[in-house]
Amino acid sequence: MYRALIDRWLQRRYRLPDYFFDLTQSIQQKKMGRVMELAKSSKVELMTHPIIPTESDYLMGDQFRAMLDRLNTASYALV
């Protein structure tokens, strides 16, 4: 019940994504396909740490670029 109250309070004051994923976890567990499918119909936030070589390589790679090209994307500044 407490979490539901906090969630409602946050939703009234801020724009929140529908889903939030960690990039390293999504890569390791091979869930990027699922993340991208959800992003087609929902607001998805992908947490990244580009200082981590695995994440940086993935973010700069052709596979990720191809996925982004199929989605409607926006920057954090638009929030």
Short mmCIF file of N, CA and C in Angstrom, two decimals:
data_model
loop_
_atom_site.label_atom_id
_atom_site.label_comp_id
_atom_site.label_asym_id
_atom_site.label_seq_id
_atom_site.Cartn_x
_atom_site.Cartn_y
_atom_site.Cartn_z
N MET A 1 0.82 -1.18 0.00
CA MET A 1 0.00 0.00 0.00
C MET A 1 0.87 1.26 0.00
N TYR A 2 1.94 1.22 0.80
CA TYR A 2 2.85 2.37 0.86
C TYR A 2 3.42 2.67 -0.52
N ARG A 3 3.88 1.62 -1.23
CA ARG A 3 4.47 1.81 -2.55
C ARG A 3 3.45 2.39 -3.52
N ALA A 4 2.22 1.95 -3.45
CA ALA A 4 1.18 2.47 -4.34
C ALA A 4 0.95 3.96 -4.08
N LEU A 5 0.96 4.38 -2.83
CA LEU A 5 0.80 5.80 -2.50
C LEU A 5 1.96 6.62 -3.03
N ILE A 6 3.16 6.13 -2.86
CA ILE A 6 4.34 6.84 -3.37
C ILE A 6 4.30 6.93 -4.89
N ASP A 7 3.93 5.85 -5.54
CA ASP A 7 3.83 5.86 -7.01
C ASP A 7 2.82 6.89 -7.50
N ARG A 8 1.67 6.95 -6.86
CA ARG A 8 0.66 7.95 -7.26
C ARG A 8 1.16 9.37 -7.04
N TRP A 9 1.84 9.60 -5.93
CA TRP A 9 2.40 10.92 -5.64
C TRP A 9 3.42 11.31 -6.71
N LEU A 10 4.28 10.40 -7.06
CA LEU A 10 5.28 10.66 -8.09
C LEU A 10 4.64 10.93 -9.44
N GLN A 11 3.62 10.15 -9.79
CA GLN A 11 2.96 10.31 -11.09
C GLN A 11 2.28 11.66 -11.22
N ARG A 12 1.79 12.19 -10.14
CA ARG A 12 1.14 13.51 -10.20
C ARG A 12 2.15 14.63 -10.40
N ARG A 13 3.35 14.44 -9.95
CA ARG A 13 4.34 15.51 -9.99
C ARG A 13 5.37 15.39 -11.12
N TYR A 14 5.56 14.18 -11.64
CA TYR A 14 6.61 13.96 -12.63
C TYR A 14 6.11 13.09 -13.77
N ARG A 15 6.79 13.22 -14.90
CA ARG A 15 6.56 12.29 -16.01
C ARG A 15 7.42 11.07 -15.75
N LEU A 16 6.81 9.93 -15.74
CA LEU A 16 7.52 8.69 -15.45
C LEU A 16 7.44 7.74 -16.63
N PRO A 17 8.49 6.94 -16.84
CA PRO A 17 8.41 5.93 -17.90
C PRO A 17 7.49 4.80 -17.45
N ASP A 18 7.01 4.06 -18.43
CA ASP A 18 6.21 2.88 -18.11
C ASP A 18 7.11 1.73 -17.66
N TYR A 19 8.31 1.69 -18.21
CA TYR A 19 9.27 0.62 -17.90
C TYR A 19 10.66 1.22 -17.74
N PHE A 20 11.49 0.59 -16.90
CA PHE A 20 12.85 1.04 -16.65
C PHE A 20 13.75 -0.19 -16.67
N PHE A 21 14.79 -0.15 -17.51
CA PHE A 21 15.69 -1.29 -17.65
C PHE A 21 17.14 -0.85 -17.48
N ASP A 22 17.96 -1.76 -16.99
CA ASP A 22 19.41 -1.57 -16.90
C ASP A 22 20.03 -2.19 -18.15
N LEU A 23 20.87 -1.43 -18.85
CA LEU A 23 21.44 -1.91 -20.11
C LEU A 23 22.30 -3.15 -19.92
N THR A 24 23.20 -3.14 -18.94
CA THR A 24 24.07 -4.31 -18.74
C THR A 24 23.27 -5.56 -18.48
N GLN A 25 22.28 -5.46 -17.62
CA GLN A 25 21.44 -6.62 -17.31
C GLN A 25 20.67 -7.09 -18.54
N SER A 26 20.17 -6.14 -19.31
CA SER A 26 19.40 -6.49 -20.51
C SER A 26 20.28 -7.16 -21.55
N ILE A 27 21.52 -6.71 -21.68
CA ILE A 27 22.46 -7.33 -22.63
C ILE A 27 22.81 -8.73 -22.15
N GLN A 28 23.20 -8.88 -20.90
CA GLN A 28 23.64 -10.17 -20.36
C GLN A 28 22.53 -11.21 -20.40
N GLN A 29 21.31 -10.78 -20.15
CA GLN A 29 20.19 -11.72 -20.12
C GLN A 29 19.48 -11.82 -21.47
N LYS A 30 20.07 -11.20 -22.48
CA LYS A 30 19.54 -11.24 -23.85
C LYS A 30 18.08 -10.80 -23.90
N LYS A 31 17.79 -9.66 -23.25
CA LYS A 31 16.43 -9.14 -23.18
C LYS A 31 16.22 -7.88 -24.01
N MET A 32 17.19 -7.48 -24.80
CA MET A 32 17.05 -6.25 -25.56
C MET A 32 15.91 -6.33 -26.57
N GLY A 33 15.65 -7.49 -27.10
CA GLY A 33 14.51 -7.65 -28.00
C GLY A 33 13.20 -7.33 -27.29
N ARG A 34 13.05 -7.81 -26.08
CA ARG A 34 11.85 -7.52 -25.28
C ARG A 34 11.76 -6.03 -24.95
N VAL A 35 12.89 -5.43 -24.60
CA VAL A 35 12.92 -4.01 -24.29
C VAL A 35 12.46 -3.20 -25.50
N MET A 36 12.98 -3.54 -26.66
CA MET A 36 12.62 -2.82 -27.88
C MET A 36 11.15 -3.02 -28.25
N GLU A 37 10.63 -4.21 -28.04
CA GLU A 37 9.21 -4.45 -28.32
C GLU A 37 8.33 -3.59 -27.41
N LEU A 38 8.66 -3.52 -26.14
CA LEU A 38 7.90 -2.68 -25.21
C LEU A 38 8.00 -1.21 -25.60
N ALA A 39 9.15 -0.81 -26.11
CA ALA A 39 9.36 0.59 -26.48
C ALA A 39 8.51 1.02 -27.68
N LYS A 40 8.02 0.07 -28.43
CA LYS A 40 7.16 0.40 -29.57
C LYS A 40 5.80 0.95 -29.13
N SER A 41 5.35 0.54 -27.94
CA SER A 41 4.02 0.96 -27.50
C SER A 41 3.99 1.62 -26.13
N SER A 42 5.15 1.73 -25.48
CA SER A 42 5.22 2.29 -24.14
C SER A 42 6.43 3.20 -24.00
N LYS A 43 6.44 3.98 -22.92
CA LYS A 43 7.60 4.81 -22.62
C LYS A 43 8.60 3.96 -21.84
N VAL A 44 9.79 3.80 -22.41
CA VAL A 44 10.81 2.95 -21.82
C VAL A 44 12.06 3.79 -21.55
N GLU A 45 12.61 3.66 -20.35
CA GLU A 45 13.87 4.31 -20.02
C GLU A 45 14.93 3.23 -19.88
N LEU A 46 16.08 3.45 -20.51
CA LEU A 46 17.18 2.51 -20.47
C LEU A 46 18.33 3.16 -19.72
N MET A 47 18.65 2.63 -18.55
CA MET A 47 19.74 3.18 -17.74
C MET A 47 21.07 2.70 -18.30
N THR A 48 21.95 3.63 -18.59
CA THR A 48 23.26 3.28 -19.12
C THR A 48 24.37 3.95 -18.34
N HIS A 49 25.52 3.33 -18.40
CA HIS A 49 26.75 3.89 -17.83
C HIS A 49 27.81 3.75 -18.92
N PRO A 50 27.91 4.73 -19.82
CA PRO A 50 28.83 4.61 -20.94
C PRO A 50 30.31 4.46 -20.55
N ILE A 51 30.65 4.70 -19.30
CA ILE A 51 32.02 4.50 -18.86
C ILE A 51 32.36 3.01 -18.80
N ILE A 52 31.34 2.16 -18.71
CA ILE A 52 31.53 0.71 -18.71
C ILE A 52 31.75 0.28 -20.16
N PRO A 53 32.90 -0.31 -20.47
CA PRO A 53 33.21 -0.66 -21.86
C PRO A 53 32.15 -1.50 -22.57
N THR A 54 31.57 -2.46 -21.88
CA THR A 54 30.53 -3.30 -22.51
C THR A 54 29.36 -2.46 -22.97
N GLU A 55 28.93 -1.54 -22.13
CA GLU A 55 27.79 -0.69 -22.48
C GLU A 55 28.17 0.29 -23.58
N SER A 56 29.32 0.89 -23.47
CA SER A 56 29.77 1.84 -24.49
C SER A 56 29.86 1.17 -25.86
N ASP A 57 30.46 -0.01 -25.90
CA ASP A 57 30.57 -0.74 -27.17
C ASP A 57 29.19 -1.05 -27.75
N TYR A 58 28.28 -1.47 -26.88
CA TYR A 58 26.93 -1.80 -27.34
C TYR A 58 26.20 -0.55 -27.86
N LEU A 59 26.29 0.54 -27.11
CA LEU A 59 25.60 1.77 -27.50
C LEU A 59 26.13 2.34 -28.82
N MET A 60 27.40 2.14 -29.10
CA MET A 60 28.00 2.66 -30.32
C MET A 60 27.94 1.67 -31.48
N GLY A 61 27.40 0.49 -31.23
CA GLY A 61 27.38 -0.56 -32.24
C GLY A 61 26.24 -0.44 -33.24
N ASP A 62 26.41 -1.14 -34.34
CA ASP A 62 25.42 -1.13 -35.42
C ASP A 62 24.10 -1.78 -35.01
N GLN A 63 24.16 -2.81 -34.17
CA GLN A 63 22.94 -3.50 -33.75
C GLN A 63 22.02 -2.56 -32.97
N PHE A 64 22.58 -1.80 -32.05
CA PHE A 64 21.77 -0.86 -31.27
C PHE A 64 21.23 0.25 -32.15
N ARG A 65 22.04 0.77 -33.06
CA ARG A 65 21.60 1.82 -33.99
C ARG A 65 20.42 1.32 -34.82
N ALA A 66 20.50 0.08 -35.30
CA ALA A 66 19.40 -0.48 -36.09
C ALA A 66 18.12 -0.58 -35.26
N MET A 67 18.24 -0.94 -34.00
CA MET A 67 17.07 -1.01 -33.13
C MET A 67 16.46 0.37 -32.94
N LEU A 68 17.30 1.37 -32.69
CA LEU A 68 16.81 2.73 -32.47
C LEU A 68 16.13 3.30 -33.71
N ASP A 69 16.63 2.95 -34.87
CA ASP A 69 16.05 3.44 -36.11
C ASP A 69 14.60 3.00 -36.29
N ARG A 70 14.23 1.91 -35.65
CA ARG A 70 12.85 1.39 -35.75
C ARG A 70 11.92 1.95 -34.68
N LEU A 71 12.44 2.81 -33.80
CA LEU A 71 11.65 3.33 -32.68
C LEU A 71 11.49 4.84 -32.76
N ASN A 72 10.45 5.33 -32.09
CA ASN A 72 10.26 6.76 -31.89
C ASN A 72 11.01 7.10 -30.61
N THR A 73 12.12 7.85 -30.72
CA THR A 73 12.95 8.13 -29.55
C THR A 73 12.91 9.60 -29.19
N ALA A 74 13.31 9.89 -27.97
CA ALA A 74 13.39 11.27 -27.48
C ALA A 74 14.50 11.36 -26.45
N SER A 75 14.94 12.56 -26.18
CA SER A 75 15.99 12.75 -25.18
C SER A 75 15.36 13.09 -23.83
N TYR A 76 16.17 13.02 -22.81
CA TYR A 76 15.72 13.34 -21.46
C TYR A 76 15.29 14.81 -21.37
N ALA A 77 15.88 15.65 -22.19
CA ALA A 77 15.56 17.08 -22.16
C ALA A 77 14.08 17.34 -22.47
N LEU A 78 13.46 16.45 -23.21
CA LEU A 78 12.04 16.61 -23.55
C LEU A 78 11.11 16.25 -22.41
N VAL A 79 11.62 15.61 -21.40
CA VAL A 79 10.81 15.24 -20.24
C VAL A 79 10.53 16.49 -19.48
#
